[in-house]
mmCIF file of C-alpha atoms in Angstrom:
data_model
loop_
_atom_site.group_PDB
_atom_site.id
_atom_site.type_symbol
_atom_site.label_atom_id
_atom_site.label_comp_id
_atom_site.label_asym_id
_atom_site.label_seq_id
_atom_site.Cartn_x
_atom_site.Cartn_y
_atom_site.Cartn_z
ATOM 1 C CA MET A 8 -29.306 -64.983 -68.915
ATOM 2 C CA ILE A 9 -27.606 -62.285 -66.820
ATOM 3 C CA SER A 10 -23.957 -63.119 -66.382
ATOM 4 C CA LEU A 11 -21.585 -62.322 -63.556
ATOM 5 C CA ARG A 12 -19.782 -59.952 -65.850
ATOM 6 C CA TYR A 13 -23.020 -57.995 -66.315
ATOM 7 C CA HIS A 14 -23.416 -57.612 -62.535
ATOM 8 C CA ILE A 15 -19.861 -56.345 -62.151
ATOM 9 C CA VAL A 16 -20.280 -53.805 -64.933
ATOM 10 C CA SER A 17 -23.601 -52.596 -63.486
ATOM 11 C CA ILE A 18 -22.179 -52.131 -59.975
ATOM 12 C CA THR A 19 -19.133 -50.353 -61.345
ATOM 13 C CA ALA A 20 -21.355 -48.008 -63.353
ATOM 14 C CA CYS A 21 -23.423 -47.178 -60.244
ATOM 15 C CA PHE A 22 -20.348 -46.302 -58.206
ATOM 16 C CA LEU A 23 -18.937 -44.261 -61.060
ATOM 17 C CA ALA A 24 -22.178 -42.291 -61.376
ATOM 18 C CA LEU A 25 -22.235 -41.709 -57.627
ATOM 19 C CA ALA A 26 -18.649 -40.476 -57.660
ATOM 20 C CA VAL A 27 -19.351 -38.130 -60.562
ATOM 21 C CA GLY A 28 -22.392 -36.746 -58.721
ATOM 22 C CA VAL A 29 -20.408 -36.153 -55.558
ATOM 23 C CA VAL A 30 -17.648 -34.392 -57.463
ATOM 24 C CA LEU A 31 -20.057 -32.183 -59.358
ATOM 25 C CA GLY A 32 -22.051 -31.358 -56.240
ATOM 26 C CA SER A 33 -19.026 -30.558 -54.120
ATOM 27 C CA THR A 34 -17.553 -28.425 -56.879
ATOM 28 C CA ALA A 35 -20.676 -26.280 -57.008
ATOM 29 C CA LEU A 36 -20.836 -26.101 -53.185
ATOM 30 C CA ASN A 37 -17.153 -25.247 -52.832
ATOM 31 C CA GLY A 38 -17.477 -22.477 -55.357
ATOM 32 C CA SER A 39 -20.309 -20.912 -53.384
ATOM 33 C CA LEU A 40 -18.529 -21.459 -50.065
ATOM 34 C CA LEU A 41 -15.222 -20.021 -51.261
ATOM 35 C CA SER A 42 -16.998 -17.001 -52.677
ATOM 36 C CA GLY A 43 -18.663 -16.381 -49.310
ATOM 37 C CA LEU A 44 -15.389 -16.782 -47.435
ATOM 38 C CA ALA A 45 -13.673 -14.382 -49.803
ATOM 39 C CA ASP A 46 -16.351 -11.775 -49.104
ATOM 40 C CA GLN A 47 -15.981 -12.270 -45.333
ATOM 41 C CA LYS A 48 -12.201 -11.958 -45.597
ATOM 42 C CA LYS A 49 -12.586 -8.707 -47.474
ATOM 43 C CA ASP A 50 -15.004 -7.346 -44.845
ATOM 44 C CA LEU A 51 -12.693 -8.381 -41.991
ATOM 45 C CA GLY A 52 -9.737 -6.799 -43.756
ATOM 46 C CA THR A 53 -11.672 -3.541 -43.999
ATOM 47 C CA GLN A 54 -12.575 -3.699 -40.297
ATOM 48 C CA VAL A 55 -8.957 -4.384 -39.308
ATOM 49 C CA ALA A 56 -7.754 -1.455 -41.417
ATOM 50 C CA ASP A 57 -10.359 0.836 -39.799
ATOM 51 C CA LEU A 58 -9.383 -0.285 -36.289
ATOM 52 C CA GLU A 59 -5.684 0.216 -37.021
ATOM 53 C CA ALA A 60 -6.422 3.714 -38.290
ATOM 54 C CA GLN A 61 -8.383 4.485 -35.116
ATOM 55 C CA ARG A 62 -5.572 3.091 -32.975
ATOM 56 C CA ASN A 63 -2.961 5.160 -34.778
ATOM 57 C CA SER A 64 -5.108 8.251 -34.394
ATOM 58 C CA LEU A 65 -5.579 7.642 -30.659
ATOM 59 C CA ASN A 66 -1.863 6.953 -30.187
ATOM 60 C CA ALA A 67 -1.044 10.196 -31.954
ATOM 61 C CA ARG A 68 -3.450 12.111 -29.727
ATOM 62 C CA LEU A 69 -2.002 10.465 -26.597
ATOM 63 C CA SER A 70 1.513 11.274 -27.759
ATOM 64 C CA ASP A 71 0.560 14.911 -28.322
ATOM 65 C CA ALA A 72 -1.174 15.109 -24.939
ATOM 66 C CA ASP A 73 1.814 13.577 -23.163
ATOM 67 C CA ALA A 74 4.198 15.923 -24.959
ATOM 68 C CA PHE A 75 2.054 18.846 -23.832
ATOM 69 C CA ALA A 76 2.036 17.540 -20.243
ATOM 70 C CA GLY A 77 5.800 17.132 -20.402
ATOM 71 C CA THR A 78 6.221 20.718 -21.548
ATOM 72 C CA MET A 79 3.750 22.250 -19.123
ATOM 73 C CA GLY A 80 4.462 19.916 -16.192
ATOM 74 C CA PRO A 81 7.326 21.914 -14.677
ATOM 75 C CA LYS A 82 5.181 25.052 -14.753
ATOM 76 C CA VAL A 83 2.225 23.256 -13.182
ATOM 77 C CA VAL A 84 4.243 21.859 -10.259
ATOM 78 C CA ALA A 85 6.549 24.849 -9.748
ATOM 79 C CA GLY A 86 6.661 25.634 -6.025
ATOM 80 C CA ALA A 87 4.269 22.795 -5.122
ATOM 81 C CA LEU A 88 6.904 21.208 -2.857
ATOM 82 C CA ASP A 89 8.971 24.288 -2.093
ATOM 83 C CA LYS A 90 11.765 23.542 0.397
ATOM 84 C CA ARG A 91 10.454 20.039 1.030
ATOM 85 C CA SER A 92 12.417 16.786 0.877
ATOM 86 C CA VAL A 93 11.517 13.500 -0.809
ATOM 87 C CA VAL A 94 12.950 9.987 -0.690
ATOM 88 C CA ILE A 95 12.250 7.741 -3.677
ATOM 89 C CA VAL A 96 11.649 4.024 -3.150
ATOM 90 C CA THR A 97 11.391 1.759 -6.210
ATOM 91 C CA THR A 98 10.462 -1.873 -6.721
ATOM 92 C CA GLN A 99 12.544 -4.193 -8.880
ATOM 93 C CA ASP A 100 10.187 -3.817 -11.854
ATOM 94 C CA ALA A 101 9.962 -0.008 -11.781
ATOM 95 C CA ARG A 102 11.375 1.559 -14.945
ATOM 96 C CA PRO A 103 14.534 3.632 -14.408
ATOM 97 C CA ALA A 104 13.309 6.179 -16.975
ATOM 98 C CA ASP A 105 10.144 6.792 -14.923
ATOM 99 C CA ARG A 106 12.203 7.116 -11.748
ATOM 100 C CA ASP A 107 14.589 9.608 -13.315
ATOM 101 C CA ALA A 108 11.744 11.684 -14.772
ATOM 102 C CA LEU A 109 10.002 11.788 -11.389
ATOM 103 C CA LYS A 110 13.233 12.735 -9.658
ATOM 104 C CA LYS A 111 13.703 15.627 -12.080
ATOM 105 C CA LEU A 112 10.120 16.799 -11.582
ATOM 106 C CA VAL A 113 10.544 16.716 -7.799
ATOM 107 C CA GLY A 114 13.400 19.176 -8.194
ATOM 108 C CA GLN A 115 11.329 21.361 -10.514
ATOM 109 C CA ALA A 116 8.623 21.416 -7.824
ATOM 110 C CA GLY A 117 11.133 22.985 -5.425
ATOM 111 C CA ALA A 118 11.976 19.903 -3.364
ATOM 112 C CA SER A 119 15.182 17.955 -2.896
ATOM 113 C CA VAL A 120 15.651 14.181 -3.225
ATOM 114 C CA THR A 121 17.501 12.901 -0.173
ATOM 115 C CA GLY A 122 18.149 9.433 -1.544
ATOM 116 C CA GLU A 123 16.868 6.408 -3.392
ATOM 117 C CA LEU A 124 16.145 2.891 -2.235
ATOM 118 C CA GLN A 125 15.321 -0.122 -4.402
ATOM 119 C CA LEU A 126 13.305 -3.016 -3.012
ATOM 120 C CA THR A 127 14.617 -6.276 -4.469
ATOM 121 C CA ASN A 128 12.570 -9.266 -5.578
ATOM 122 C CA ALA A 129 13.483 -10.948 -2.294
ATOM 123 C CA PHE A 130 11.622 -8.177 -0.450
ATOM 124 C CA THR A 131 8.305 -9.348 -1.907
ATOM 125 C CA ASP A 132 9.102 -13.066 -2.137
ATOM 126 C CA PRO A 133 6.522 -14.942 0.006
ATOM 127 C CA ALA A 134 9.124 -17.630 0.702
ATOM 128 C CA LYS A 135 11.349 -15.035 2.391
ATOM 129 C CA ALA A 136 8.638 -13.207 4.333
ATOM 130 C CA ASP A 137 9.630 -14.805 7.652
ATOM 131 C CA GLN A 138 13.278 -13.915 7.103
ATOM 132 C CA LEU A 139 12.384 -10.289 6.297
ATOM 133 C CA ARG A 140 10.138 -10.118 9.354
ATOM 134 C CA ASP A 141 12.947 -11.377 11.603
ATOM 135 C CA VAL A 142 15.464 -8.885 10.186
ATOM 136 C CA VAL A 143 13.076 -5.970 10.575
ATOM 137 C CA THR A 144 12.155 -6.870 14.147
ATOM 138 C CA ARG A 145 15.811 -7.165 15.116
ATOM 139 C CA LEU A 146 16.556 -3.717 13.633
ATOM 140 C CA GLN A 147 13.686 -1.882 15.332
ATOM 141 C CA PRO A 148 15.007 1.502 16.569
ATOM 142 C CA ALA A 149 14.857 2.237 20.280
ATOM 143 C CA GLY A 150 11.605 4.007 21.126
ATOM 144 C CA ALA A 151 9.947 3.199 17.799
ATOM 145 C CA LYS A 152 6.486 1.680 18.007
ATOM 146 C CA PHE A 153 5.784 -0.948 15.404
ATOM 147 C CA PRO A 154 2.223 -1.969 14.474
ATOM 148 C CA THR A 155 0.811 -5.189 15.847
ATOM 149 C CA ALA A 156 0.218 -6.479 12.308
ATOM 150 C CA GLY A 157 2.768 -9.199 11.744
ATOM 151 C CA ASP A 158 3.041 -9.177 7.946
ATOM 152 C CA SER A 159 6.466 -8.405 6.504
ATOM 153 C CA GLY A 160 5.322 -5.495 4.316
ATOM 154 C CA THR A 161 3.782 -3.545 7.195
ATOM 155 C CA LEU A 162 6.736 -4.183 9.496
ATOM 156 C CA ALA A 163 9.262 -3.195 6.815
ATOM 157 C CA GLY A 164 7.232 -0.024 6.216
ATOM 158 C CA ALA A 165 7.398 0.728 9.926
ATOM 159 C CA LEU A 166 11.176 0.255 10.031
ATOM 160 C CA LEU A 167 11.959 2.300 6.939
ATOM 161 C CA GLY A 168 9.263 4.831 7.765
ATOM 162 C CA SER A 169 10.772 5.484 11.190
ATOM 163 C CA THR A 170 14.303 5.794 9.783
ATOM 164 C CA LEU A 171 13.800 7.293 6.307
ATOM 165 C CA LEU A 172 11.019 9.774 7.090
ATOM 166 C CA LEU A 173 11.049 12.844 9.296
ATOM 167 C CA ASP A 174 8.494 13.346 12.025
ATOM 168 C CA LYS A 175 5.290 14.755 10.548
ATOM 169 C CA ALA A 176 4.834 17.422 13.219
ATOM 170 C CA SER A 177 8.396 18.528 13.939
ATOM 171 C CA ALA A 178 10.133 17.662 10.628
ATOM 172 C CA LYS A 179 12.961 16.174 12.708
ATOM 173 C CA PRO A 180 14.496 12.692 12.405
ATOM 174 C CA GLN A 181 12.588 9.949 14.181
ATOM 175 C CA SER A 182 15.746 7.869 14.711
ATOM 176 C CA SER A 183 19.480 8.385 14.952
ATOM 177 C CA GLY A 184 21.935 8.265 12.082
ATOM 178 C CA ASP A 185 23.328 5.019 13.479
ATOM 179 C CA GLU A 186 19.855 3.461 13.519
ATOM 180 C CA LEU A 187 19.290 4.501 9.896
ATOM 181 C CA ALA A 188 22.648 3.022 8.898
ATOM 182 C CA ALA A 189 21.877 -0.191 10.804
ATOM 183 C CA ALA A 190 18.458 -0.535 9.171
ATOM 184 C CA LEU A 191 19.791 -0.023 5.659
ATOM 185 C CA GLY A 192 22.823 -2.209 6.329
ATOM 186 C CA GLY A 193 20.815 -5.069 7.758
ATOM 187 C CA LEU A 194 18.271 -5.060 4.942
ATOM 188 C CA THR A 195 21.042 -4.794 2.366
ATOM 189 C CA ASP A 196 22.970 -7.705 3.876
ATOM 190 C CA GLY A 197 19.766 -9.740 3.787
ATOM 191 C CA GLY A 198 19.383 -9.010 0.075
ATOM 192 C CA PHE A 199 16.126 -7.087 0.545
ATOM 193 C CA VAL A 200 17.131 -3.556 -0.510
ATOM 194 C CA LYS A 201 19.709 -1.644 -2.548
ATOM 195 C CA PRO A 202 20.174 1.907 -1.212
ATOM 196 C CA SER A 203 21.935 4.753 -2.984
ATOM 197 C CA GLN A 204 24.926 6.380 -1.347
ATOM 198 C CA GLY A 205 24.280 8.821 1.485
ATOM 199 C CA VAL A 206 20.524 8.308 1.932
ATOM 200 C CA GLN A 207 19.068 10.820 4.387
ATOM 201 C CA PRO A 208 15.591 11.110 5.970
ATOM 202 C CA ALA A 209 12.959 13.120 4.105
ATOM 203 C CA GLN A 210 9.516 14.544 4.786
ATOM 204 C CA LEU A 211 7.784 12.744 1.920
ATOM 205 C CA ALA A 212 8.144 9.496 0.001
ATOM 206 C CA ILE A 213 7.326 8.234 -3.472
ATOM 207 C CA VAL A 214 7.036 4.461 -3.809
ATOM 208 C CA LEU A 215 7.363 3.717 -7.522
ATOM 209 C CA THR A 216 6.336 0.311 -8.833
ATOM 210 C CA GLY A 217 5.841 -1.196 -12.287
ATOM 211 C CA ALA A 218 2.912 -3.263 -13.512
ATOM 212 C CA GLN A 219 0.812 -5.929 -11.820
ATOM 213 C CA GLN A 220 2.579 -8.936 -10.347
ATOM 214 C CA THR A 221 2.482 -12.237 -12.228
ATOM 215 C CA GLY A 222 3.147 -15.909 -11.557
ATOM 216 C CA ASP A 223 2.894 -17.848 -8.316
ATOM 217 C CA GLY A 224 2.352 -15.679 -5.242
ATOM 218 C CA ALA A 225 1.471 -12.612 -7.334
ATOM 219 C CA GLY A 226 -1.236 -11.520 -4.910
ATOM 220 C CA ASP A 227 1.069 -11.850 -1.904
ATOM 221 C CA ARG A 228 3.827 -9.845 -3.599
ATOM 222 C CA ALA A 229 1.400 -7.081 -4.551
ATOM 223 C CA ALA A 230 0.001 -7.005 -1.007
ATOM 224 C CA THR A 231 3.506 -6.699 0.462
ATOM 225 C CA ILE A 232 4.215 -3.579 -1.609
ATOM 226 C CA ALA A 233 0.787 -2.121 -0.866
ATOM 227 C CA ARG A 234 1.103 -2.622 2.905
ATOM 228 C CA PHE A 235 4.657 -1.316 2.878
ATOM 229 C CA ALA A 236 3.589 1.919 1.154
ATOM 230 C CA ALA A 237 0.579 2.374 3.435
ATOM 231 C CA GLN A 238 2.752 2.029 6.550
ATOM 232 C CA MET A 239 5.315 4.451 5.125
ATOM 233 C CA ASP A 240 2.476 6.937 4.733
ATOM 234 C CA ARG A 241 1.495 6.501 8.396
ATOM 235 C CA SER A 242 5.102 7.146 9.443
ATOM 236 C CA GLY A 243 5.676 10.556 7.854
ATOM 237 C CA ALA A 244 4.092 13.625 6.303
ATOM 238 C CA GLY A 245 2.899 11.775 3.203
ATOM 239 C CA THR A 246 3.555 9.005 0.685
ATOM 240 C CA VAL A 247 2.338 8.373 -2.866
ATOM 241 C CA LEU A 248 2.322 4.913 -4.434
ATOM 242 C CA ALA A 249 2.766 5.306 -8.200
ATOM 243 C CA GLY A 250 2.968 2.825 -11.061
ATOM 244 C CA ASP A 251 1.822 2.135 -14.596
ATOM 245 C CA PRO A 252 -1.795 1.217 -15.519
ATOM 246 C CA GLY A 253 -1.204 -2.493 -14.942
ATOM 247 C CA SER A 254 -0.451 -1.829 -11.272
ATOM 248 C CA ALA A 255 -4.093 -0.880 -10.702
ATOM 249 C CA GLY A 256 -5.287 -4.399 -11.558
ATOM 250 C CA GLY A 257 -6.331 -7.023 -9.055
ATOM 251 C CA SER A 258 -2.801 -8.414 -8.683
ATOM 252 C CA GLY A 259 -1.142 -5.000 -8.765
ATOM 253 C CA PRO A 260 0.012 -3.053 -5.672
ATOM 254 C CA ILE A 261 -2.217 -0.074 -6.493
ATOM 255 C CA GLY A 262 -5.157 -2.398 -7.105
ATOM 256 C CA VAL A 263 -4.633 -3.921 -3.648
ATOM 257 C CA VAL A 264 -4.562 -0.488 -2.012
ATOM 258 C CA ARG A 265 -7.679 0.688 -3.830
ATOM 259 C CA ALA A 266 -9.565 -2.389 -2.671
ATOM 260 C CA ASP A 267 -8.746 -1.551 0.966
ATOM 261 C CA THR A 268 -10.678 1.462 2.288
ATOM 262 C CA SER A 269 -8.425 1.818 5.321
ATOM 263 C CA ALA A 270 -5.379 2.174 3.059
ATOM 264 C CA THR A 271 -7.124 4.370 0.488
ATOM 265 C CA SER A 272 -8.210 6.787 3.196
ATOM 266 C CA ILE A 273 -4.591 7.751 3.895
ATOM 267 C CA LEU A 274 -2.393 6.680 0.961
ATOM 268 C CA SER A 275 -2.541 8.429 -2.425
ATOM 269 C CA THR A 276 -2.104 6.343 -5.592
ATOM 270 C CA VAL A 277 -1.308 7.262 -9.199
ATOM 271 C CA ASP A 278 -1.673 4.552 -11.850
ATOM 272 C CA ASN A 279 -0.093 6.242 -14.898
ATOM 273 C CA ALA A 280 3.342 7.294 -13.693
ATOM 274 C CA ASP A 281 4.724 6.007 -16.999
ATOM 275 C CA SER A 282 3.379 9.203 -18.602
ATOM 276 C CA ALA A 283 4.220 12.870 -18.112
ATOM 277 C CA ALA A 284 0.662 13.570 -16.973
ATOM 278 C CA GLY A 285 0.890 10.813 -14.363
ATOM 279 C CA ARG A 286 4.158 12.139 -13.010
ATOM 280 C CA VAL A 287 2.646 15.610 -12.655
ATOM 281 C CA ALA A 288 -0.272 14.004 -10.796
ATOM 282 C CA THR A 289 2.236 12.288 -8.487
ATOM 283 C CA ILE A 290 3.802 15.614 -7.485
ATOM 284 C CA LEU A 291 0.386 17.196 -6.950
ATOM 285 C CA ALA A 292 -0.647 14.176 -4.890
ATOM 286 C CA LEU A 293 2.407 14.694 -2.647
ATOM 287 C CA GLN A 294 1.318 18.296 -2.150
ATOM 288 C CA GLU A 295 -2.178 17.047 -1.283
ATOM 289 C CA GLN A 296 -0.646 14.629 1.224
ATOM 290 C CA LEU A 297 1.085 17.535 2.943
ATOM 291 C CA ASN A 298 -2.318 19.148 3.358
ATOM 292 C CA GLY A 299 -3.794 16.006 4.886
ATOM 293 C CA GLY A 300 -5.608 14.726 1.797
ATOM 294 C CA SER A 301 -5.423 11.578 -0.299
ATOM 295 C CA GLY A 302 -6.886 10.257 -3.520
ATOM 296 C CA ARG A 303 -6.864 7.737 -6.352
ATOM 297 C CA TYR A 304 -5.534 9.259 -9.562
ATOM 298 C CA GLY A 305 -4.825 8.108 -13.094
ATOM 299 C CA ILE A 306 -6.619 6.438 -15.972
ATOM 300 C CA ALA A 307 -7.709 3.068 -14.541
ATOM 301 C CA GLY A 308 -11.346 2.337 -13.854
ATOM 302 C CA ASN A 309 -10.799 2.455 -10.084
ATOM 303 C CA ALA A 310 -9.268 5.964 -10.169
ATOM 304 C CA GLN A 311 -11.391 8.868 -8.994
ATOM 305 C CA ALA A 312 -9.814 11.526 -11.219
ATOM 306 C CA ILE A 313 -6.875 12.117 -13.524
ATOM 307 C CA ALA A 314 -5.124 14.317 -10.930
ATOM 308 C CA PRO A 315 -5.838 16.187 -7.688
ATOM 309 C CA GLY A 316 -8.195 19.087 -8.262
ATOM 310 C CA VAL A 317 -9.429 17.685 -11.602
ATOM 311 C CA ALA A 318 -13.036 16.506 -11.783
ATOM 312 C CA ALA A 319 -13.574 12.849 -12.687
ATOM 313 C CA SER A 320 -14.671 12.090 -16.225
ATOM 314 C CA GLY A 321 -16.207 8.668 -16.543
ATOM 315 C CA ASN A 322 -14.231 6.966 -13.756
#
């Protein structure tokens, strides 16, 4: 007769055999799996090393090219802006080093910088657009004609264009010294700008920005800068909007301009002003503006060429 003890022993033996089989099977499978993963890791490590080598090589080539542009830049732009004057406007995120390098290159091109003006974060803040619009309208110089467009960027460009830029035809001030002082004072009191001491009107303007805008209202902030620069261009002999490659993206000021044919037809843009080559292109673009031309320059996909007078290569 089969006892209860026999049943218990039999069941225990079955489970033990099953457990041993699972362990043996998984051990063999894991060995094969781990071997495959080790091979993949080795292959990926090789690919990463190759990509890092390529990156280092490209960075070295870019560094050499930028060093060459930095050395040759003053010779390339010499006399391009002879006896001209330039005012430099920067956004809050523009790098001081880029501004200073551009300012130096302007001088090497034969022009003088009549002053600098920084646009604060409040200038592009959508929540303060109505306040900026009210301040600008109140400060409108006598005889100045502002555009019918009611956005704050365009109106601010009209105000500062009529006070900071000389008349395109006569090269004479478009407003009085008191009107310039009132415009800068009012915008400064409102927290919208930070001017340097003794700003004077100029024939040309460089609007220097940083990368693309981020966070809530990024598109509106980028559009404000883009419209401001475009209206500055309409107010004087020429304006160039310059920034780093990120500024040419969809939420970057240069990207906004390049998506607007009416703005692109008059305003020149340079998307690599963080490099020596881009700063040279900015000076050459100012010269092109003086001659009535405009263009999209830099290294972004929506640029037409690396610089004025240079054929496009893949853009």
